[in-house]
Amino acid sequence: MIHGLVKVGYQPLHCFVQKKSGLSVNVSLDPDNLPSTEKFRKYKQNVDLPPILPKNKKKPYPIPVKKMLRASREDKRLAELGIEKPLEPPKNGLLVPELIPVAYEVIEYWKVLIRGVARLLTVVPVYGCSKCSDVHVGPDGHQIQDCYGSGNSQRRSYHSWVRGSINDVLVPIESYHLFDPFGRRIKHETRFNYDRIPAVIELCIQAGVDLPQYPSRRRTKPIRMLGKKVVDIGGYMEDPKPCQSEDAMALLAELDTYGAHNVRPPLSENEKRKLAETTIKAYSTVRRGVRQLMRKYTVKACGYCTEVHVGPWGHNAKLCGAFKHQWRDGKHGWQDATLDEVIPPNYVWHVQDPKGQPLTSKLKKFYGKAPAVVELCVQAGAQIPDAYRPMMRIDIVVPDSEEAKLVA
């Protein structure tokens, strides 16, 4: 039986093990003196590669179903009693003041990320398969036979590589811009009346960022809801016309990956390394900021396709062509979105030696993976972040093809 107290912090941990004979032995749990098994549990050397979700099933719910049903029953009980649903910002239409600086920080680092990736693409080649969605970062495309695109049987599942672009590294996830997220829902017939912008930008706008070309309604009084019905929304307002000045159009080019062109390459190796460090820092900052915003602001994602909608309710545009869309008349199956659905990491195979032999299927189990942005920055000279080291499998030595037969 173990007795003792554990102090919080980086101090060595001690516990007293009482044996049957009545003697107590002081056992140190200092991380530097841990047994090999305990060290492995505390510091993971490798982690599993991200799973590939099947396309003939709906995505798993990020929130347990029992928790959603419990909240729905509580809302129904309050509605039957005539009690309005208690809402806190931003669920009641008001802004969260402490998250406004976070939204502005995400916008600025999003611009840095787009500029950095566009410039690094001029020195680090990126390839994309013309038959499937696979991407490879490195001088030559890999030789791993995992292509499931059209005509893969004739190619023996080898990829058909073509030169990639920034959209292969930063996957564009767009969303409809809404002047009032609590206003009229987007219908299939009115979908062309709304602009499509990156989902990250739309999330920042609803979190408090003011852009003249994309105005947003700022409420001073909260909305009221009775169950699932909105009792008081403060009246409907017509969407103002967006600003069409030259400055506004120049800002739009900075916020979208489609405007990243005509960039100059880094001049020296030192400049390339600094640019890679800045880009990977911007990527981590954007993901951290979006995670903070999504804890408060509602973002919906389709459970069958990649569509994302920023707002309390999903739109009604019938554009889903994924699994069993005929049964749903093309409507999306909305559920709460995750961070990887708003900013897809787009995992690629990690190349430990870009100047070495291309990756092969025989040594596939020795390779690691990393997000495309991280792999691009690492090959440009940036240091590998600690969060991605286990998945990239840095500590594994890739053997030769003949030596791999002797590995257990």
Coordinates of C-alpha atoms in Angstrom, one line a residue:
M1 CA 0.0 0.0 0.0
I2 CA 1.3 3.5 -0.9
H3 CA 1.1 6.4 1.5
G4 CA 2.4 9.9 1.0
L5 CA 1.8 13.3 -0.6
V6 CA 2.9 14.5 -4.0
K7 CA 4.0 18.2 -4.5
V8 CA 3.0 20.1 -7.6
G9 CA 5.9 21.4 -9.7
Y10 CA 9.2 20.1 -11.0
Q11 CA 10.5 18.9 -7.7
P12 CA 11.4 15.2 -7.4
L13 CA 8.4 13.1 -6.2
H14 CA 8.8 10.8 -3.2
C15 CA 6.5 8.2 -1.8
F16 CA 6.8 5.7 1.0
V17 CA 6.1 2.0 0.3
Q18 CA 5.1 0.1 3.4
K19 CA 5.9 -3.6 3.3
K20 CA 4.3 -6.4 5.3
S21 CA 7.3 -6.4 7.7
G22 CA 6.5 -2.9 8.8
L23 CA 9.5 -1.2 7.2
S24 CA 9.1 1.8 5.0
V25 CA 11.3 2.4 1.9
N26 CA 11.7 5.9 0.4
V27 CA 11.3 5.6 -3.4
S28 CA 12.3 8.5 -5.5
L29 CA 10.2 9.3 -8.6
D30 CA 12.6 11.9 -10.1
P31 CA 12.0 12.0 -13.9
D32 CA 15.8 11.6 -14.3
N33 CA 15.9 8.5 -12.2
L34 CA 12.8 6.8 -13.5
P35 CA 12.9 3.2 -14.7
S36 CA 12.9 2.7 -18.4
T37 CA 9.2 1.8 -18.5
E38 CA 8.2 4.9 -16.5
K39 CA 10.3 7.2 -18.8
F40 CA 8.5 5.7 -21.8
R41 CA 5.1 6.5 -20.3
K42 CA 6.1 10.1 -19.4
Y43 CA 8.0 10.9 -22.6
K44 CA 6.4 9.3 -25.7
Q45 CA 8.9 8.4 -28.3
N46 CA 6.4 7.8 -31.1
V47 CA 2.7 8.1 -31.6
D48 CA 0.4 6.5 -34.1
L49 CA -0.1 8.2 -37.5
P50 CA -3.4 10.1 -37.9
P51 CA -6.2 7.6 -38.9
I52 CA -7.9 7.9 -42.3
L53 CA -11.7 8.2 -41.8
P54 CA -13.8 6.1 -44.1
K55 CA -15.9 8.0 -46.6
N56 CA -18.9 5.7 -46.3
K57 CA -19.6 6.7 -42.7
K58 CA -20.4 9.8 -40.8
K59 CA -17.7 11.5 -38.9
P60 CA -17.7 10.9 -35.1
Y61 CA -19.3 13.6 -33.0
P62 CA -16.8 15.7 -31.1
I63 CA -19.3 16.1 -28.2
P64 CA -20.8 12.9 -26.7
V65 CA -24.3 12.2 -27.8
K66 CA -25.5 11.7 -24.2
K67 CA -24.3 15.2 -23.3
M68 CA -26.1 16.8 -26.3
L69 CA -29.3 14.9 -25.4
R70 CA -29.1 16.0 -21.8
A71 CA -28.8 19.6 -22.8
S72 CA -31.7 19.3 -25.3
R73 CA -33.9 17.8 -22.6
E74 CA -33.0 20.7 -20.2
D75 CA -33.9 23.3 -22.9
K76 CA -37.2 21.5 -23.6
R77 CA -38.1 21.4 -19.9
L78 CA -37.4 25.2 -19.5
A79 CA -39.5 25.9 -22.6
E80 CA -42.5 24.0 -21.3
L81 CA -42.3 26.0 -18.1
G82 CA -42.1 29.2 -20.1
I83 CA -38.6 30.1 -18.9
E84 CA -36.2 31.7 -21.3
K85 CA -33.0 29.9 -22.1
P86 CA -30.1 31.5 -20.2
L87 CA -27.5 32.7 -22.7
E88 CA -24.0 34.1 -22.2
P89 CA -21.8 35.9 -24.7
P90 CA -21.3 35.1 -27.5
K91 CA -24.4 32.8 -27.5
N92 CA -26.6 35.8 -27.0
G93 CA -25.2 37.8 -29.9
L94 CA -22.8 39.9 -27.8
L95 CA -19.0 39.9 -28.2
V96 CA -16.6 38.5 -25.7
P97 CA -14.2 41.4 -24.9
E98 CA -11.2 39.3 -23.8
L99 CA -11.3 37.4 -27.1
I100 CA -11.2 40.5 -29.4
P101 CA -7.3 40.9 -29.1
V102 CA -7.0 37.1 -29.9
A103 CA -9.0 37.6 -33.1
Y104 CA -6.8 40.5 -34.2
E105 CA -3.7 38.4 -33.5
V106 CA -5.0 35.5 -35.5
I107 CA -5.7 37.8 -38.5
E108 CA -2.2 39.3 -38.4
Y109 CA -0.4 35.9 -38.1
W110 CA -2.7 34.5 -40.8
K111 CA -1.3 37.1 -43.2
V112 CA 2.3 36.2 -42.1
L113 CA 1.5 32.5 -42.6
I114 CA 0.3 33.0 -46.2
R115 CA 3.2 35.2 -47.2
G116 CA 5.7 32.8 -45.6
V117 CA 4.3 29.7 -47.2
A118 CA 4.2 31.4 -50.6
R119 CA 7.8 32.4 -50.4
L120 CA 9.0 29.1 -49.1
L121 CA 7.3 27.3 -52.1
T122 CA 9.9 29.0 -54.3
V123 CA 12.8 27.2 -52.7
V124 CA 11.2 24.0 -51.4
P125 CA 9.3 21.9 -54.1
V126 CA 5.9 20.6 -53.3
Y127 CA 4.1 18.0 -55.4
G128 CA 0.5 16.9 -55.5
C129 CA -1.1 13.8 -57.0
S130 CA -3.2 14.5 -60.0
K131 CA -5.5 11.5 -59.3
C132 CA -5.9 11.8 -55.5
S133 CA -5.5 14.4 -52.7
D134 CA -2.0 13.2 -51.6
V135 CA 0.7 15.8 -51.2
H136 CA 4.5 15.4 -50.9
V137 CA 7.0 17.9 -49.8
G138 CA 10.5 17.3 -51.1
P139 CA 12.7 17.3 -54.2
D140 CA 11.0 14.2 -55.7
G141 CA 7.7 12.5 -55.2
H142 CA 7.7 9.4 -53.0
Q143 CA 7.3 5.9 -54.3
I144 CA 4.8 4.7 -51.7
Q145 CA 2.0 2.8 -53.4
D146 CA -1.1 4.2 -51.6
C147 CA -2.9 6.0 -54.4
Y148 CA -6.6 5.2 -54.6
G149 CA -7.5 7.6 -57.4
S150 CA -8.8 6.8 -60.8
G151 CA -6.7 4.4 -62.8
N152 CA -4.7 3.3 -59.8
S153 CA -4.7 -0.3 -61.0
Q154 CA -2.9 0.5 -64.2
R155 CA -0.3 2.5 -62.2
R156 CA 0.0 -0.2 -59.5
S157 CA -1.2 2.5 -56.9
Y158 CA 1.8 4.7 -57.7
H159 CA 1.0 8.5 -57.6
S160 CA 1.0 10.7 -60.6
W161 CA 2.9 13.7 -59.3
V162 CA 2.5 17.3 -60.6
R163 CA 3.9 20.5 -59.2
G164 CA 1.8 21.7 -56.2
S165 CA 0.7 25.2 -55.1
I166 CA 0.0 27.0 -51.8
N167 CA -3.5 25.4 -51.7
D168 CA -1.9 22.0 -51.4
V169 CA -0.1 23.1 -48.2
L170 CA -2.8 25.4 -46.8
V171 CA -6.0 23.7 -47.7
P172 CA -8.6 26.4 -48.4
I173 CA -11.7 26.0 -46.2
E174 CA -14.2 28.7 -47.0
S175 CA -17.4 29.8 -45.3
Y176 CA -20.3 32.1 -46.1
H177 CA -19.9 35.6 -44.7
L178 CA -22.9 36.7 -42.7
F179 CA -23.7 40.2 -41.7
D180 CA -25.9 38.9 -38.9
P181 CA -25.2 35.3 -37.9
F182 CA -28.5 35.2 -36.0
G183 CA -30.5 36.6 -38.9
R184 CA -32.1 34.8 -41.8
R185 CA -30.6 31.5 -42.7
I186 CA -29.0 31.0 -46.1
K187 CA -31.3 29.1 -48.5
H188 CA -30.3 27.2 -51.6
E189 CA -31.8 29.8 -53.9
T190 CA -30.1 32.8 -52.1
R191 CA -26.6 31.3 -51.7
F192 CA -25.1 33.5 -54.5
N193 CA -26.0 36.6 -52.5
Y194 CA -23.3 35.9 -49.9
D195 CA -19.6 36.0 -50.2
R196 CA -17.3 33.1 -49.6
I197 CA -14.2 33.9 -47.5
P198 CA -11.8 31.7 -45.5
A199 CA -13.4 30.2 -42.4
V200 CA -10.6 31.6 -40.2
I201 CA -11.4 35.1 -41.4
E202 CA -15.1 34.7 -40.8
L203 CA -14.5 33.4 -37.3
C204 CA -12.3 36.4 -36.5
I205 CA -14.9 38.9 -37.9
Q206 CA -17.7 37.4 -35.7
A207 CA -15.2 37.6 -32.8
G208 CA -14.8 41.3 -33.1
V209 CA -12.5 42.1 -36.0
D210 CA -13.8 45.0 -38.1
L211 CA -13.1 44.9 -41.8
P212 CA -14.7 47.5 -44.0
Q213 CA -15.2 45.1 -47.0
Y214 CA -17.0 42.6 -44.7
P215 CA -19.2 44.5 -42.3
S216 CA -20.8 42.6 -39.3
R217 CA -23.7 43.5 -37.0
R218 CA -22.6 44.4 -33.5
R219 CA -25.4 44.1 -31.0
T220 CA -25.8 46.2 -27.8
K221 CA -28.8 44.1 -26.5
P222 CA -28.7 40.3 -26.1
I223 CA -31.1 38.1 -28.1
R224 CA -33.7 36.1 -26.2
M225 CA -34.5 32.4 -26.8
L226 CA -37.3 30.1 -25.5
G227 CA -36.1 26.6 -26.1
K228 CA -34.9 26.5 -29.7
K229 CA -37.1 29.4 -30.8
V230 CA -35.7 32.9 -30.9
V231 CA -38.1 35.2 -29.1
D232 CA -36.4 38.6 -29.6
I233 CA -33.6 39.1 -32.2
G234 CA -33.7 42.9 -32.3
G235 CA -35.2 43.2 -35.7
Y236 CA -33.8 42.3 -39.1
M237 CA -31.4 44.6 -40.9
E238 CA -30.5 44.7 -44.6
D239 CA -26.9 43.8 -45.4
P240 CA -24.9 46.9 -46.2
K241 CA -23.0 47.0 -49.5
P242 CA -19.3 46.0 -49.0
C243 CA -16.6 48.6 -49.6
Q244 CA -15.0 48.3 -53.1
S245 CA -12.0 50.7 -52.6
E246 CA -8.5 49.8 -53.8
D247 CA -7.3 49.4 -50.2
A248 CA -10.1 47.0 -49.4
M249 CA -9.3 44.9 -52.5
A250 CA -5.6 44.8 -51.6
L251 CA -6.4 43.6 -48.1
L252 CA -8.6 40.8 -49.6
A253 CA -5.5 39.6 -51.5
E254 CA -3.6 39.3 -48.2
L255 CA -6.3 37.3 -46.4
D256 CA -6.8 34.6 -49.1
T257 CA -4.4 32.0 -50.4
Y258 CA -5.6 32.7 -54.0
G259 CA -4.0 36.1 -53.9
A260 CA -0.5 34.7 -53.0
H261 CA 1.5 35.2 -56.2
N262 CA 4.4 37.2 -57.5
V263 CA 6.4 36.7 -54.3
R264 CA 10.2 37.0 -54.2
P265 CA 12.2 34.0 -53.0
P266 CA 14.5 34.2 -50.0
L267 CA 18.0 35.6 -50.9
S268 CA 20.3 33.6 -48.7
E269 CA 20.3 30.5 -46.5
N270 CA 20.1 32.6 -43.4
E271 CA 17.1 34.5 -44.7
K272 CA 15.4 31.2 -45.7
R273 CA 15.9 29.8 -42.2
K274 CA 14.5 32.9 -40.5
L275 CA 11.5 32.9 -42.8
A276 CA 10.9 29.2 -42.0
E277 CA 11.0 29.9 -38.2
T278 CA 8.7 32.9 -38.6
T279 CA 6.2 30.8 -40.7
I280 CA 6.1 27.9 -38.3
K281 CA 5.6 30.2 -35.4
A282 CA 2.7 31.9 -37.2
Y283 CA 1.2 28.5 -37.9
S284 CA 1.2 27.5 -34.3
T285 CA -0.1 30.9 -33.2
V286 CA -3.0 30.7 -35.7
R287 CA -4.0 27.2 -34.5
R288 CA -3.8 28.2 -30.9
G289 CA -5.9 31.4 -31.4
V290 CA -8.5 29.6 -33.5
R291 CA -8.8 26.9 -30.7
Q292 CA -9.5 29.7 -28.2
L293 CA -12.1 31.3 -30.3
M294 CA -13.9 28.0 -31.1
R295 CA -14.3 27.3 -27.4
K296 CA -16.7 30.2 -27.3
Y297 CA -18.0 30.9 -30.8
T298 CA -20.0 28.2 -32.6
V299 CA -18.6 26.7 -35.7
K300 CA -20.5 23.9 -37.6
A301 CA -19.1 21.3 -40.0
C302 CA -20.8 18.8 -42.2
G303 CA -20.5 15.2 -40.9
Y304 CA -20.1 13.9 -44.4
C305 CA -18.1 16.4 -46.4
T306 CA -15.6 19.3 -45.8
E307 CA -18.1 22.1 -45.7
V308 CA -17.8 24.5 -42.7
H309 CA -20.2 27.2 -41.5
V310 CA -19.3 29.8 -38.8
G311 CA -22.5 30.7 -36.9
P312 CA -25.0 29.2 -34.5
W313 CA -26.9 27.3 -37.2
G314 CA -25.8 25.8 -40.4
H315 CA -27.0 27.0 -43.8
N316 CA -29.6 25.3 -46.0
A317 CA -27.7 25.2 -49.3
K318 CA -28.1 21.8 -50.9
L319 CA -24.5 21.3 -51.9
C320 CA -23.4 18.1 -50.1
G321 CA -22.4 15.4 -52.5
A322 CA -20.9 13.0 -50.0
F323 CA -22.1 9.6 -48.7
K324 CA -25.9 9.1 -49.2
H325 CA -26.5 12.7 -50.1
Q326 CA -29.6 11.6 -52.1
W327 CA -31.3 10.6 -48.8
R328 CA -30.8 14.1 -47.4
D329 CA -31.7 16.0 -50.7
G330 CA -28.2 17.4 -50.8
K331 CA -28.4 19.0 -47.4
H332 CA -25.5 19.0 -45.0
G333 CA -25.4 17.0 -41.8
W334 CA -24.3 19.7 -39.4
Q335 CA -22.5 19.0 -36.2
D336 CA -19.9 20.8 -34.1
A337 CA -16.6 21.4 -35.9
T338 CA -13.2 20.5 -34.7
L339 CA -10.0 22.5 -35.1
D340 CA -8.7 20.2 -37.8
E341 CA -11.8 20.8 -39.9
V342 CA -11.3 24.6 -39.8
I343 CA -7.5 24.4 -40.4
P344 CA -6.8 21.0 -42.0
P345 CA -3.2 19.9 -41.1
N346 CA -3.0 17.9 -44.4
Y347 CA -0.5 15.3 -43.1
V348 CA 2.4 14.4 -45.4
W349 CA 5.2 11.9 -45.1
H350 CA 8.3 13.2 -43.3
V351 CA 11.5 13.1 -45.3
Q352 CA 14.5 12.8 -43.0
D353 CA 17.0 13.2 -45.8
P354 CA 15.7 15.3 -48.8
K355 CA 18.9 14.5 -50.7
G356 CA 18.6 10.8 -50.2
Q357 CA 16.6 8.0 -51.8
P358 CA 12.9 8.5 -52.3
L359 CA 10.5 7.0 -49.8
T360 CA 9.4 3.4 -50.7
S361 CA 6.5 1.1 -49.7
K362 CA 8.9 -1.5 -48.2
L363 CA 10.0 1.0 -45.5
K364 CA 6.7 2.6 -44.9
K365 CA 6.4 1.5 -41.3
F366 CA 9.6 3.4 -40.4
Y367 CA 8.4 6.8 -41.8
G368 CA 6.6 9.5 -39.8
K369 CA 4.2 12.2 -40.8
A370 CA 3.7 15.9 -40.2
P371 CA 1.4 18.7 -41.3
A372 CA 2.4 20.0 -44.7
V373 CA 3.3 23.5 -43.3
V374 CA 5.5 22.0 -40.6
E375 CA 7.3 19.7 -43.1
L376 CA 7.8 22.7 -45.5
C377 CA 9.3 24.8 -42.8
V378 CA 11.5 22.0 -41.5
Q379 CA 13.0 21.3 -44.9
A380 CA 13.6 25.0 -45.2
G381 CA 15.8 25.0 -42.1
A382 CA 13.4 25.5 -39.1
Q383 CA 13.7 23.5 -35.9
I384 CA 11.2 20.8 -35.4
P385 CA 8.6 21.7 -32.7
D386 CA 8.4 19.3 -29.8
A387 CA 4.7 18.8 -30.4
Y388 CA 5.4 17.1 -33.8
R389 CA 8.5 15.1 -32.9
P390 CA 6.7 11.9 -31.8
M391 CA 4.6 11.7 -35.0
M392 CA 7.5 12.5 -37.3
R393 CA 9.5 9.6 -35.7
I394 CA 12.8 11.5 -35.5
D395 CA 14.4 8.9 -33.3
I396 CA 13.8 6.0 -35.7
V397 CA 16.7 5.1 -38.0
V398 CA 15.4 4.1 -41.4
P399 CA 17.2 0.9 -42.4
D400 CA 18.1 -0.2 -45.9
S401 CA 15.7 -2.4 -47.8
E402 CA 17.8 -5.5 -47.0
E403 CA 18.1 -4.7 -43.4
A404 CA 14.4 -4.2 -43.0
K405 CA 13.9 -7.9 -43.5
L406 CA 15.8 -8.5 -40.3
V407 CA 13.8 -6.1 -38.2
A408 CA 11.3 -7.8 -35.9

